[in-house]
Amino acid sequence: MNKKSQIAIFVVLALIVLIVVGIFLYFYLQKNEPEQPRVEVSEELEPLQQFIEQCMNSLGREAVIKLGQHGGYINPNDPYLSGRIFVTSYDQKESDLAYLSRDPDSAIAYWYYSFSLQDCDNCLMMSQAPYIDEIERQIGIYVSENIYECLNDFEDFKSTLSITQSDYMHVEVTLRDNDIVLAGVYPLNITMLDTQQSMRDFYTEVDIPLMKYYLMALNITSNEYATGYLENLNIFLINSYSGLSSDMLPPLYSYSNNYDIIFWSQQSVMHKIDDLLNANIPLLQVPGTKNFKDIDGLSKYEENFVKFLNLGFLEGDLKNTEISFNYLSDGLYTKINPSNNEIIGPYQDVNDAGSVSLLPPRQVNTYEFFYDISYPVIVEIKDEYAPNEFYSFIFAIESNTKQNLKLKDYWNASLKPIYFEQQYFQRVFNDPLQGQKITDPATNKQYEYKVRPSDTLFCRNSQRISGDVQFRVLDAKTEQPLNNVIAKIGCGNYASCQLGQLKYNDTYKSVMFNNKLPICLNGYIQLDKQGYQTKKIPVTTEQGIDKNLGSAYIEPILAKNLKIRKYDVKRNVQYIAGNYIVSGYTLSNYSVPLGVNDTVILTLTRINSGALDMPFSKTVIVEGKENASIDLIPGRYEVKAQLIDNTGFIIYKECQEMCVNKNLLGMCTEYKKIPDKNIEITPALWGGIEFSGKMPFIVSRDDLVNDNIEFYVIRIPNPRCLDDMKEISMLKGFSSQHRFKLLPKFK
């Protein structure tokens, strides 16, 4: 965890210091910077000037809208545009980004979070909140990279003007209180009626007050760090809905002096917490905002509850602003300790005075539980900044409760060192990462950040100076030419640009690319088509050298009818010396269909075989006997399935005996049967299957000729009593032991 967290992360306390000092310096510098007036041009050139500045404004507005959708980053998946390499995973607990869905474009940067709460020791707190100059830099790059396409080679002016344009536009961006200033330098030589003129300076203002929303987001984030309002709500809900009943949450602390023992399951507790968070996180509100609702006539308890919900730390005019908090249950992690795998129960202390005592033993059941809870919250600031003009700024924060504590209070986290870097306060318009080292999160290898021009010259036609590069595109299944494939070339993380749509060529009787490319060492060509797996092929181009890359076969993504059946596991029980002993387990000879109350969550993850392989993972939820389908391509897959019995099961009362009285010789003279009442576990995650990367499921192209595929899961037998709850941990071993019987089959 610590290695991964080296990448563009800051200790959150340092972030708060940086926010305060950085914003002060930013506004000080801005205040003392002279206003840049709009450059006056001749009347004949005013339409040209307006056209260029309108393009700048349109692109700047587009960039700002995209920034708002991803927590301050136009495209978090572009490391050079964002200036950071994010650790990405659809598992919200293992990522620098939260995801609204499986779509990579739904990524939203975490402004406050921790990595891997379930296995962290030091539990480092991190933030991906961008600095102001990072935001300005992104907008400048975005405008510069897209201005050429917007200007369309000045086609609308060619009838009256001859324009020689520069290779790129350099754009300086300044966030102000109520707008954003874009100042572009783009030298043009213009010939009009044999008269030579020139232009170079362009200026526009985007009227979205991004600084206002940025400061609001920082305020919401820093107050979560300072006060832990999400973690406070977690503990309040636990205290309110816990007690010595299996229908409630396990208490933080309680005890009993009898033989009535209460048990819970991790799964049922997670569902209860999920329900509580779904119901209560959206109730968080900021007084003074448009969507704030004041509630009167409350009881004392209700007044205390409302205190947790009303976050009164934003000032100013908020009457046109809505702030909402949205809970993502997909990222919920819970673990309650102490526990015995799935079962949560008390510590039982039998006070036995020894064999010489005539007093019966006394049992004290201590219910002291420690909650680990982690989940993402998406915060949206929606504002009507002008009549009927709306803007949304969305970012993510993660609530982390570790052993009933706010994360900063856990393991002395608040005393971690603060890393203060003066460079973060410098207001620069060139690339702030120039010369910096960027660490690859997977390998921990460092790479030097190279300067990225404000416009990507790589994509200009003038840069295509290689020889003719050829390749054909074929459907991997039919081996026939594949039409309408979108191609682009990428040169590492430096840049990528579109090569256009590849169409059938009558001359070559195929879909072929035959053109010159920019010079690139160890680059790639990416091929995309709806309904097909994205393909990347390696390419190195050299000036004037022709290359034939051969044929690129693109795999169609094929939907297959999916059925899931289950095998029951049976205990081999022997009666020995008056006791029933489990001597082993047997898998039933025949599989049966899922029951109407069964749910299976099936995930297949393709194992990449090369650096250019694109990820491919599919998750399907099958409810009972309903029809389902799954998309597949050839490859080696890890398989994981969870079988959930929605009816659950009951551990019946008095299924186990414990000694409560002994004679002088220490022999038990009285037994009590436990538990005192039935323990109901509903729903029950009580089966599944797991094939790891060491023993993968292999799908060949020939397999995909079949229309149907059948998967198999294991159903663990219902527990007879508490000791049998450990059997769910044997699932991986069962999957390996009966691998050949459990492998999916195409039909």
XYZ file of C-alpha atoms in Angstrom:
747
model
C 0.000 0.000 0.000
C 2.761 2.441 0.883
C 4.482 1.898 -2.493
C 1.329 2.617 -4.425
C 0.583 5.674 -2.377
C 3.861 7.353 -3.406
C 2.238 8.581 -6.605
C 0.961 12.119 -6.525
C -0.430 11.866 -3.009
C -0.275 14.211 -0.065
C -0.889 13.728 3.603
C -4.242 15.433 4.095
C -3.107 17.669 6.910
C -0.428 18.988 4.576
C -3.126 19.515 1.989
C -5.052 21.765 4.346
C -1.927 23.817 5.050
C -1.229 24.033 1.331
C -4.804 25.101 0.654
C -4.672 27.997 3.090
C -1.224 29.265 2.158
C -1.533 28.460 -1.538
C -4.824 30.271 -2.008
C -3.511 33.297 -0.102
C -0.459 33.468 -2.342
C -2.566 32.826 -5.414
C -4.892 35.736 -4.760
C -1.976 37.934 -3.716
C -0.223 37.272 -7.008
C -3.447 37.679 -8.935
C -4.197 40.984 -7.260
C -0.765 42.332 -8.124
C -0.792 41.093 -11.693
C -1.735 43.802 -14.186
C -4.976 43.352 -16.117
C -4.337 42.145 -19.644
C -6.398 44.250 -22.045
C -7.948 42.826 -25.181
C -5.705 43.574 -28.177
C -7.211 45.975 -30.721
C -6.964 45.007 -34.392
C -7.987 46.640 -37.626
C -11.649 46.609 -38.570
C -10.989 44.163 -41.406
C -9.455 41.617 -39.021
C -12.058 41.878 -36.265
C -14.171 38.953 -37.654
C -11.040 36.770 -37.674
C -10.142 37.806 -34.141
C -13.677 37.140 -32.926
C -13.697 33.729 -34.627
C -10.459 32.652 -32.935
C -11.534 33.959 -29.535
C -14.928 32.269 -29.874
C -13.112 28.968 -30.493
C -10.953 29.574 -27.431
C -14.041 30.383 -25.349
C -15.967 27.353 -26.569
C -13.050 25.011 -25.884
C -12.359 26.632 -22.511
C -16.000 26.176 -21.498
C -15.889 22.557 -22.687
C -12.747 21.942 -20.613
C -14.308 23.488 -17.491
C -17.439 21.347 -17.831
C -15.315 18.190 -18.120
C -13.249 19.284 -15.111
C -16.448 19.469 -13.095
C -17.485 15.965 -14.098
C -14.281 14.286 -12.868
C -13.332 16.113 -9.669
C -11.006 18.687 -11.229
C -9.535 16.637 -14.082
C -10.555 16.902 -17.729
C -9.586 13.280 -18.343
C -8.163 11.306 -15.408
C -7.168 8.536 -17.823
C -4.666 10.820 -19.629
C -1.615 11.052 -17.325
C -0.024 13.983 -19.145
C -3.171 16.052 -19.399
C -4.035 15.382 -15.761
C -0.398 15.605 -14.634
C -0.817 12.498 -12.489
C -0.750 8.727 -12.830
C -3.734 7.413 -10.920
C -4.000 3.945 -9.450
C -7.238 2.793 -11.073
C -9.496 -0.109 -10.190
C -13.234 -0.674 -10.296
C -12.802 -1.888 -6.732
C -13.458 1.469 -5.076
C -11.278 0.520 -2.090
C -8.176 0.013 -4.245
C -8.346 3.099 -6.429
C -7.435 6.785 -6.514
C -10.712 7.316 -8.360
C -14.334 6.555 -7.561
C -16.494 5.117 -10.344
C -20.193 5.695 -10.866
C -20.276 2.645 -13.153
C -17.957 0.263 -15.009
C -17.444 2.953 -17.632
C -13.912 4.424 -17.304
C -15.371 7.823 -18.256
C -17.383 7.817 -15.008
C -14.190 8.236 -12.929
C -14.234 10.931 -10.242
C -11.144 11.903 -8.255
C -11.074 11.230 -4.526
C -10.319 14.426 -2.625
C -9.975 12.518 0.643
C -9.497 8.769 1.008
C -7.307 5.945 2.225
C -5.900 2.955 0.392
C -6.959 -0.596 1.371
C -8.610 0.026 4.719
C -9.064 -3.709 5.256
C -5.353 -4.509 5.373
C -3.642 -1.229 6.161
C -1.659 -0.757 9.316
C -0.553 2.849 9.124
C -3.589 3.758 7.016
C -2.140 6.708 5.139
C -4.675 9.393 4.273
C -4.432 10.773 0.768
C -5.954 13.320 -1.593
C -6.130 13.750 -5.350
C -7.522 17.279 -5.122
C -5.820 19.282 -7.895
C -4.030 22.557 -7.238
C -5.190 25.723 -8.957
C -2.225 25.826 -11.311
C -2.892 22.202 -12.252
C -6.429 23.159 -13.256
C -5.165 26.152 -15.228
C -2.557 23.993 -16.924
C -5.139 21.403 -17.994
C -7.443 24.015 -19.492
C -4.519 25.579 -21.371
C -3.407 22.247 -22.821
C -6.960 21.281 -23.764
C -7.575 24.531 -25.642
C -4.182 24.368 -27.370
C -4.616 20.757 -28.459
C -8.091 21.271 -29.896
C -7.889 24.781 -31.338
C -6.541 23.566 -34.677
C -9.614 21.404 -35.277
C -11.967 24.172 -34.177
C -10.389 26.705 -36.550
C -10.793 24.215 -39.441
C -7.803 25.661 -41.255
C -9.701 28.983 -41.550
C -11.848 27.610 -44.378
C -14.468 30.349 -43.871
C -11.851 33.067 -44.497
C -9.931 31.651 -47.453
C -11.977 33.577 -49.983
C -10.734 36.936 -48.654
C -7.636 36.182 -46.604
C -4.445 34.177 -46.970
C -3.415 33.059 -43.502
C -0.133 31.485 -42.474
C -0.561 30.067 -39.002
C 1.865 29.023 -36.311
C 2.449 25.419 -35.298
C 0.624 25.803 -32.008
C -1.183 28.203 -29.693
C 0.266 28.804 -26.262
C -2.533 29.479 -23.760
C -2.161 30.997 -20.320
C -5.145 30.486 -18.024
C -6.076 32.414 -14.890
C -8.876 31.473 -12.522
C -10.488 34.584 -11.034
C -13.266 35.033 -8.514
C -16.093 35.049 -11.035
C -14.630 33.891 -14.337
C -11.685 32.333 -16.126
C -9.298 34.281 -18.348
C -7.712 32.652 -21.393
C -4.830 34.525 -23.031
C -3.530 32.912 -26.199
C -0.374 33.556 -28.192
C -0.868 32.347 -31.780
C 1.225 34.187 -34.396
C -0.561 34.621 -37.724
C 0.667 36.257 -40.931
C -2.257 37.523 -42.982
C -2.343 38.681 -46.575
C -5.345 40.725 -47.661
C -5.413 42.557 -51.018
C -1.606 42.449 -51.168
C -1.438 43.977 -47.725
C 0.564 42.138 -45.043
C -0.705 42.149 -41.451
C -0.041 40.035 -38.392
C -1.847 38.953 -35.243
C -0.582 37.037 -32.212
C -2.475 37.863 -29.012
C -5.985 36.641 -28.268
C -8.086 37.012 -25.158
C -11.390 35.650 -23.865
C -13.229 35.190 -20.592
C -15.288 32.119 -19.664
C -18.036 33.295 -17.324
C -18.165 30.168 -15.132
C -16.980 30.965 -11.564
C -14.930 27.782 -11.206
C -12.883 29.227 -8.357
C -16.059 29.516 -6.273
C -16.878 25.815 -6.648
C -13.276 24.774 -6.158
C -13.148 26.608 -2.811
C -16.492 25.084 -1.776
C -15.176 21.606 -2.543
C -11.981 22.280 -0.569
C -14.073 23.521 2.352
C -16.258 20.399 2.329
C -13.157 18.191 2.103
C -11.111 19.924 4.787
C -14.071 19.855 7.181
C -14.451 16.118 6.658
C -10.794 15.794 7.634
C -11.074 18.202 10.561
C -14.411 17.056 12.028
C -15.028 13.622 10.465
C -18.723 14.345 9.918
C -19.155 11.125 7.923
C -17.422 9.014 10.570
C -19.425 10.742 13.321
C -22.587 9.780 11.458
C -21.340 6.185 11.181
C -20.901 5.845 14.944
C -24.200 7.634 15.647
C -26.063 5.175 13.405
C -24.305 2.194 15.012
C -25.200 3.407 18.505
C -28.781 4.090 17.430
C -29.413 0.762 15.728
C -27.354 -1.700 17.803
C -28.277 -3.904 20.718
C -28.307 -7.432 22.080
C -30.499 -8.793 19.325
C -29.558 -10.494 16.070
C -32.061 -8.189 14.359
C -29.930 -5.173 15.311
C -26.290 -4.253 14.750
C -23.644 -5.620 17.130
C -23.130 -3.058 19.931
C -19.911 -1.164 20.500
C -20.040 -2.422 24.080
C -22.469 -4.421 26.165
C -22.454 -7.532 28.344
C -24.736 -10.167 29.843
C -24.471 -12.553 32.796
C -26.319 -15.554 31.409
C -26.054 -18.347 28.905
C -28.185 -16.616 26.283
C -25.701 -15.840 23.532
C -26.388 -13.545 20.565
C -24.664 -14.050 17.216
C -24.560 -12.066 13.979
C -23.139 -12.731 10.522
C -20.759 -10.374 8.688
C -23.005 -10.494 5.618
C -26.197 -9.547 7.447
C -24.434 -6.721 9.289
C -23.082 -5.356 6.000
C -26.610 -5.349 4.539
C -27.966 -3.501 7.584
C -25.193 -0.881 7.365
C -25.783 -0.558 3.614
C -29.482 0.107 4.213
C -28.712 2.700 6.889
C -26.196 4.550 4.711
C -28.526 4.478 1.701
C -31.212 6.075 3.820
C -29.116 8.632 5.707
C -26.187 9.866 3.577
C -28.535 11.689 1.145
C -29.993 13.514 4.177
C -26.727 15.426 4.722
C -27.334 19.058 3.857
C -25.719 22.482 4.019
C -27.728 25.303 5.636
C -28.426 28.231 3.323
C -28.374 26.184 0.117
C -31.289 25.943 -2.292
C -32.040 22.316 -1.357
C -31.735 22.818 2.436
C -34.824 21.805 4.403
C -35.279 23.096 7.935
C -37.226 20.732 10.194
C -39.203 21.944 13.221
C -40.957 20.189 16.086
C -38.272 17.600 16.747
C -37.705 15.461 19.802
C -34.417 15.656 21.681
C -33.134 12.542 19.904
C -34.194 13.906 16.529
C -32.486 17.229 17.258
C -29.234 15.400 17.983
C -29.611 13.409 14.784
C -30.191 16.575 12.721
C -26.965 18.017 14.145
C -25.077 15.248 12.391
C -26.898 15.959 9.137
C -26.580 19.760 8.981
C -23.099 20.785 7.850
C -22.958 24.470 8.643
C -19.451 25.349 7.527
C -20.083 27.172 4.221
C -20.647 30.896 4.203
C -21.762 33.378 1.598
C -24.751 33.552 -0.709
C -25.845 29.972 -1.383
C -29.482 30.526 -2.399
C -28.826 29.417 -5.999
C -26.580 26.524 -5.004
C -27.545 22.915 -4.366
C -25.130 20.584 -2.565
C -25.987 16.906 -2.487
C -24.268 13.855 -0.993
C -24.712 10.535 -2.777
C -23.740 7.170 -1.328
C -22.176 4.479 -3.551
C -23.047 1.099 -2.060
C -20.849 -0.614 -4.661
C -17.791 0.589 -2.729
C -18.938 -0.415 0.766
C -16.486 -2.399 2.883
C -17.338 -3.577 6.390
C -15.576 -5.830 8.856
C -16.563 -6.295 12.478
C -14.031 -7.672 14.926
C -13.653 -9.905 16.804
C -15.307 -12.605 14.718
C -14.904 -16.229 13.711
C -14.909 -15.890 9.934
C -18.546 -15.076 9.102
C -19.926 -15.342 12.644
C -19.749 -12.419 15.079
C -20.203 -13.314 18.712
C -19.233 -12.327 22.255
C -16.219 -13.195 24.317
C -17.429 -15.812 26.798
C -15.724 -15.844 30.178
C -16.700 -18.745 32.409
C -15.614 -17.941 35.967
C -14.832 -21.392 37.325
C -13.419 -21.428 40.848
C -11.801 -24.825 40.201
C -12.460 -28.405 41.122
C -12.506 -27.697 44.886
C -15.302 -25.144 44.600
C -18.917 -26.083 45.210
C -20.123 -22.910 43.453
C -21.434 -23.237 39.916
C -19.481 -21.430 37.231
C -20.673 -17.979 36.230
C -20.553 -16.874 32.602
C -20.007 -13.275 31.469
C -20.617 -12.541 27.797
C -18.757 -9.425 26.681
C -20.104 -7.821 23.515
C -17.364 -5.393 22.553
C -17.055 -4.905 18.802
C -14.841 -2.802 16.580
C -16.137 -1.635 13.229
C -14.105 -1.066 10.077
C -16.306 0.785 7.576
C -15.288 2.338 4.267
C -17.450 3.732 1.478
C -17.327 6.466 -1.174
C -19.563 9.524 -1.175
C -20.057 11.570 -4.334
C -20.532 15.258 -3.586
C -22.192 17.428 -6.225
C -22.170 21.216 -6.157
C -24.798 22.449 -8.607
C -25.137 26.184 -9.080
C -27.160 28.569 -11.212
C -24.328 31.026 -11.826
C -26.380 33.102 -14.282
C -30.093 33.089 -15.178
C -30.845 29.590 -16.560
C -27.110 28.780 -16.726
C -26.126 25.823 -14.535
C -22.802 24.252 -13.640
C -21.986 21.101 -11.662
C -18.751 20.308 -9.875
C -18.543 16.702 -8.688
C -15.875 15.138 -6.485
C -15.519 12.110 -4.206
C -14.632 11.712 -0.569
C -14.291 8.422 1.267
C -15.554 7.764 4.750
C -13.193 5.589 6.762
C -13.896 4.286 10.232
C -11.132 2.060 11.588
C -11.809 0.173 14.817
C -14.559 2.677 15.738
C -12.197 5.629 15.218
C -11.861 8.320 12.602
C -8.989 7.317 10.407
C -6.800 10.251 11.418
C -7.156 9.188 15.050
C -6.316 5.562 14.340
C -2.742 4.394 14.909
C -1.607 7.888 15.823
C -2.275 8.913 12.222
C -2.704 12.582 13.087
C 0.969 12.765 14.083
C 2.349 11.640 10.735
C 4.939 13.982 9.196
C 3.744 16.828 6.991
C 5.492 17.090 3.655
C 5.650 20.745 2.717
C 6.833 21.679 -0.758
C 7.209 25.347 -1.566
C 7.004 24.573 -5.290
C 3.285 23.872 -4.960
C 2.739 27.581 -4.319
C 4.534 28.814 -7.418
C 2.161 30.184 -10.001
C 3.451 28.961 -13.324
C 1.964 28.664 -16.761
C 4.501 26.296 -18.250
C 4.411 22.590 -17.392
C 4.758 22.390 -13.571
C 5.867 18.747 -13.706
C 8.872 19.356 -15.929
C 11.839 17.349 -14.641
C 9.775 15.646 -11.920
C 9.919 11.910 -11.305
C 6.688 9.947 -11.729
C 6.435 6.528 -10.075
C 4.664 3.653 -11.782
C 2.247 2.298 -9.117
C 2.583 -1.305 -10.296
C 6.374 -1.612 -10.561
C 7.519 1.289 -8.371
C 9.832 2.246 -11.249
C 10.466 5.957 -11.729
C 10.147 7.774 -15.019
C 11.186 11.321 -15.781
C 8.355 13.595 -16.803
C 9.086 15.094 -20.199
C 7.772 18.416 -21.383
C 4.480 18.253 -23.214
C 3.960 21.208 -25.575
C 0.796 23.215 -25.119
C -0.207 21.880 -28.536
C 0.489 18.320 -29.624
C 2.603 18.783 -32.754
C 2.694 15.010 -32.957
C -0.757 15.024 -34.566
C -0.020 17.631 -37.245
C 0.117 16.475 -40.847
C 3.528 18.122 -41.119
C 4.875 15.586 -38.592
C 3.915 12.540 -40.671
C 7.324 11.969 -42.187
C 7.722 8.211 -41.868
C 7.626 5.936 -44.879
C 4.366 4.306 -45.875
C 3.005 2.187 -43.032
C 0.607 -0.579 -44.012
C -1.620 -2.972 -42.114
C -4.865 -4.801 -42.749
C -7.766 -5.231 -40.332
C -9.648 -8.530 -40.161
C -12.403 -10.046 -38.071
C -10.651 -12.683 -35.942
C -13.640 -15.030 -36.139
C -14.496 -14.858 -39.853
C -11.040 -13.761 -41.070
C -12.858 -11.355 -43.370
C -12.041 -7.630 -43.809
C -13.526 -5.559 -40.995
C -15.035 -2.269 -42.096
C -15.475 1.056 -40.239
C -12.708 0.537 -37.691
C -11.523 3.656 -35.857
C -7.713 3.850 -35.780
C -5.424 6.056 -33.767
C -1.697 6.120 -33.095
C -0.227 6.559 -29.647
C 3.351 7.236 -28.650
C 3.630 5.979 -25.082
C 1.918 8.412 -22.757
C 3.171 11.372 -24.758
C 0.305 11.792 -27.189
C -2.233 10.024 -29.334
C -4.143 11.188 -32.363
C -6.856 9.896 -34.638
C -5.965 8.279 -37.942
C -9.564 8.162 -39.087
C -12.065 5.454 -39.949
C -10.747 2.546 -41.994
C -13.028 1.449 -44.824
C -13.044 -1.287 -47.430
C -10.658 -0.560 -50.306
C -11.674 -1.955 -53.699
C -8.108 -1.744 -54.985
C -6.654 -3.909 -52.212
C -9.889 -5.921 -51.711
C -9.469 -5.396 -47.977
C -9.682 -2.888 -45.170
C -6.198 -1.457 -45.220
C -4.308 1.462 -43.769
C -1.569 2.777 -46.049
C -0.190 6.146 -45.060
C 2.634 8.008 -43.408
C 2.779 8.413 -39.632
C 4.583 10.606 -37.090
C 7.950 9.383 -35.881
C 7.652 7.289 -32.710
C 9.755 4.697 -30.923
C 7.815 1.838 -29.319
C 4.406 3.288 -30.024
C 1.135 1.549 -30.766
C -1.798 1.684 -33.150
C -5.168 1.273 -31.455
C -8.122 -0.170 -33.347
C -11.682 0.311 -32.065
C -15.020 -0.885 -33.333
C -18.359 -1.219 -31.560
C -18.930 -4.829 -30.562
C -15.230 -5.759 -30.733
C -12.427 -5.884 -28.201
C -10.044 -2.952 -28.586
C -6.804 -4.045 -30.210
C -3.363 -2.463 -29.882
C -0.506 -3.371 -32.197
C 3.084 -2.238 -31.585
C 4.697 0.124 -34.048
C 8.007 1.956 -34.373
C 8.205 4.482 -37.188
C 11.345 5.903 -38.796
C 11.787 8.767 -41.186
C 11.355 7.630 -44.785
C 11.255 3.905 -43.910
C 8.303 1.879 -45.218
C 6.786 -0.756 -42.940
C 4.245 -3.513 -43.396
C 2.700 -4.473 -40.064
C 0.779 -7.368 -41.548
C -2.761 -8.211 -40.466
C -4.460 -7.179 -37.245
C -7.163 -9.587 -36.121
C -9.815 -8.017 -33.895
C -11.850 -10.274 -31.636
C -15.633 -9.879 -31.780
C -17.279 -9.739 -28.363
C -19.748 -12.619 -28.501
C -22.802 -12.926 -26.262
C -23.425 -16.465 -25.060
C -26.510 -17.862 -23.363
C -25.614 -18.471 -19.744
C -26.899 -21.129 -17.375
C -25.674 -21.732 -13.855
C -26.156 -24.985 -12.003
C -25.067 -25.977 -8.538
C -23.510 -28.982 -6.876
C -24.329 -29.708 -3.254
C -21.527 -30.555 -0.845
C -22.339 -33.392 1.538
C -20.682 -34.082 4.868
C -19.324 -37.559 5.520
C -20.392 -38.092 9.115
C -19.391 -41.009 11.327
C -20.742 -41.921 14.738
C -17.765 -42.472 17.041
C -17.924 -42.862 20.820
C -21.305 -41.237 21.045
C -20.379 -38.267 18.841
C -21.006 -37.437 15.203
C -17.639 -36.658 13.574
C -17.190 -35.131 10.104
C -14.588 -37.272 8.336
C -14.691 -35.528 4.969
C -16.823 -33.996 2.255
C -18.274 -35.303 -0.999
C -19.548 -33.433 -4.023
C -22.907 -34.652 -5.283
C -22.853 -36.700 -8.482
C -25.309 -34.469 -10.319
C -25.786 -30.743 -10.598
C -29.196 -29.114 -10.230
C -30.587 -25.789 -11.486
C -30.480 -22.744 -9.254
C -33.468 -22.357 -6.973
C -35.884 -19.459 -7.232
C -34.299 -17.943 -4.128
C -30.713 -18.304 -5.331
C -28.591 -15.443 -6.668
C -25.180 -15.871 -8.267
C -22.738 -13.028 -8.850
C -20.338 -14.281 -11.527
C -17.175 -12.387 -12.526
C -14.785 -13.364 -15.294
C -11.531 -11.428 -15.619
C -9.315 -12.035 -18.639
C -5.622 -12.463 -17.804
C -3.553 -10.173 -19.997
C -0.662 -11.841 -21.804
C 1.129 -8.700 -23.006
C 1.677 -5.048 -22.168
C -0.606 -3.899 -24.987
C -3.512 -6.175 -24.075
C -6.621 -4.253 -23.141
C -8.463 -5.287 -19.942
C -11.600 -7.372 -20.331
C -13.845 -8.245 -17.401
C -17.506 -9.155 -17.198
C -19.806 -9.435 -14.191
C -23.241 -11.024 -14.446
C -25.875 -11.312 -11.730
C -28.194 -14.274 -12.226
C -31.392 -14.366 -10.188
C -32.863 -17.843 -9.738
C -34.095 -19.445 -12.940
C -34.015 -16.321 -15.105
C -32.279 -16.323 -18.468
C -28.932 -14.555 -18.696
C -26.089 -13.970 -21.127
C -22.405 -13.163 -20.862
C -19.977 -11.527 -23.307
C -16.779 -13.432 -24.052
C -13.653 -13.312 -26.188
C -10.881 -15.928 -26.382
C -8.426 -15.905 -23.499
C -7.438 -17.191 -20.084
C -9.815 -16.145 -17.308
C -9.921 -15.933 -13.562
C -13.384 -16.999 -12.391
C -15.087 -15.995 -9.180
C -18.699 -16.656 -8.309
C -20.674 -16.047 -5.136
C -23.817 -18.043 -4.414
C -26.289 -16.172 -2.238
C -29.235 -18.008 -0.717
C -31.837 -15.293 -0.208
C -33.862 -17.460 2.162
C -30.762 -18.012 4.286
C -30.675 -20.594 7.021
C -31.249 -20.963 10.721
C -28.835 -22.169 13.352
C -31.357 -23.707 15.674
C -31.363 -23.062 19.359
C -29.796 -25.526 21.756
C -27.801 -27.252 19.007
C -24.594 -27.330 21.037
C -23.778 -28.175 24.650
C -21.464 -26.422 27.051
C -20.568 -27.314 30.626
C -22.031 -25.066 33.307
C -21.287 -27.111 36.444
C -18.526 -29.414 37.656
C -18.083 -31.716 40.631
C -15.143 -31.822 43.000
C -13.199 -33.968 40.546
C -13.608 -31.453 37.768
C -16.053 -33.594 35.835
C -19.024 -31.916 34.234
C -22.267 -32.597 36.018
C -24.521 -30.115 34.246
C -24.707 -28.990 30.622
C -26.524 -26.135 28.997
C -27.514 -26.123 25.373
C -26.658 -23.073 23.290
C -27.604 -20.838 21.598
C -30.623 -19.931 23.666
C -32.645 -18.978 20.588
C -32.488 -19.469 16.854
C -29.910 -17.508 14.848
C -31.291 -16.525 11.478
C -28.800 -15.577 8.727
C -30.657 -14.038 5.792
C -29.473 -13.703 3.078
C -26.591 -16.143 3.319
C -23.498 -16.037 1.113
C -23.043 -19.777 1.267
C -21.322 -21.062 -1.811
C -19.697 -20.182 -5.107
C -16.543 -21.085 -6.988
C -13.036 -19.696 -7.496
C -10.481 -20.411 -10.224
C -7.343 -18.300 -9.789
C -4.797 -17.202 -12.354
C -2.670 -20.263 -11.545
C -5.472 -22.558 -12.723
C -7.455 -20.392 -15.144
C -10.507 -21.153 -17.244
C -9.399 -21.140 -20.897
C -11.736 -19.990 -23.670
C -10.620 -20.828 -27.218
C -11.933 -19.397 -30.466
C -13.372 -22.834 -31.252
C -15.272 -22.808 -27.945
C -17.052 -19.625 -28.996
C -18.644 -21.388 -31.954
C -21.130 -22.728 -29.389
C -24.074 -20.570 -28.365
C -24.410 -21.759 -24.778
C -22.154 -21.958 -21.760
C -22.886 -23.615 -18.437
C -21.190 -22.588 -15.192
C -21.238 -24.531 -11.938
C -21.129 -23.398 -8.336
C -20.846 -25.226 -5.040
C -23.508 -25.042 -2.346
C -22.063 -25.532 1.154
C -24.413 -27.549 3.415
C -26.397 -25.603 5.963
C -24.547 -25.418 9.279
C -25.831 -27.766 11.956
C -24.504 -25.489 14.643
C -21.901 -22.791 15.266
C -18.837 -24.965 14.594
C -19.942 -25.603 11.006
C -19.740 -21.907 10.079
C -16.044 -22.368 9.258
C -16.932 -24.537 6.241
C -17.496 -21.515 3.961
C -13.741 -20.866 4.139
C -13.163 -24.200 2.351
C -14.693 -22.927 -0.911
C -11.374 -22.319 -2.663
C -10.134 -25.768 -1.691
C -13.342 -27.401 -2.949
C -12.987 -25.544 -6.277
C -9.433 -26.795 -6.726
C -10.152 -30.357 -5.586
C -13.134 -30.776 -7.973
C -11.783 -28.536 -10.742
C -12.498 -30.831 -13.692
C -16.069 -31.386 -12.575
C -16.663 -27.678 -11.991
C -15.051 -26.219 -15.120
C -17.584 -24.355 -17.293
C -18.779 -26.233 -20.359
C -19.728 -24.908 -23.779
C -22.771 -26.530 -25.363
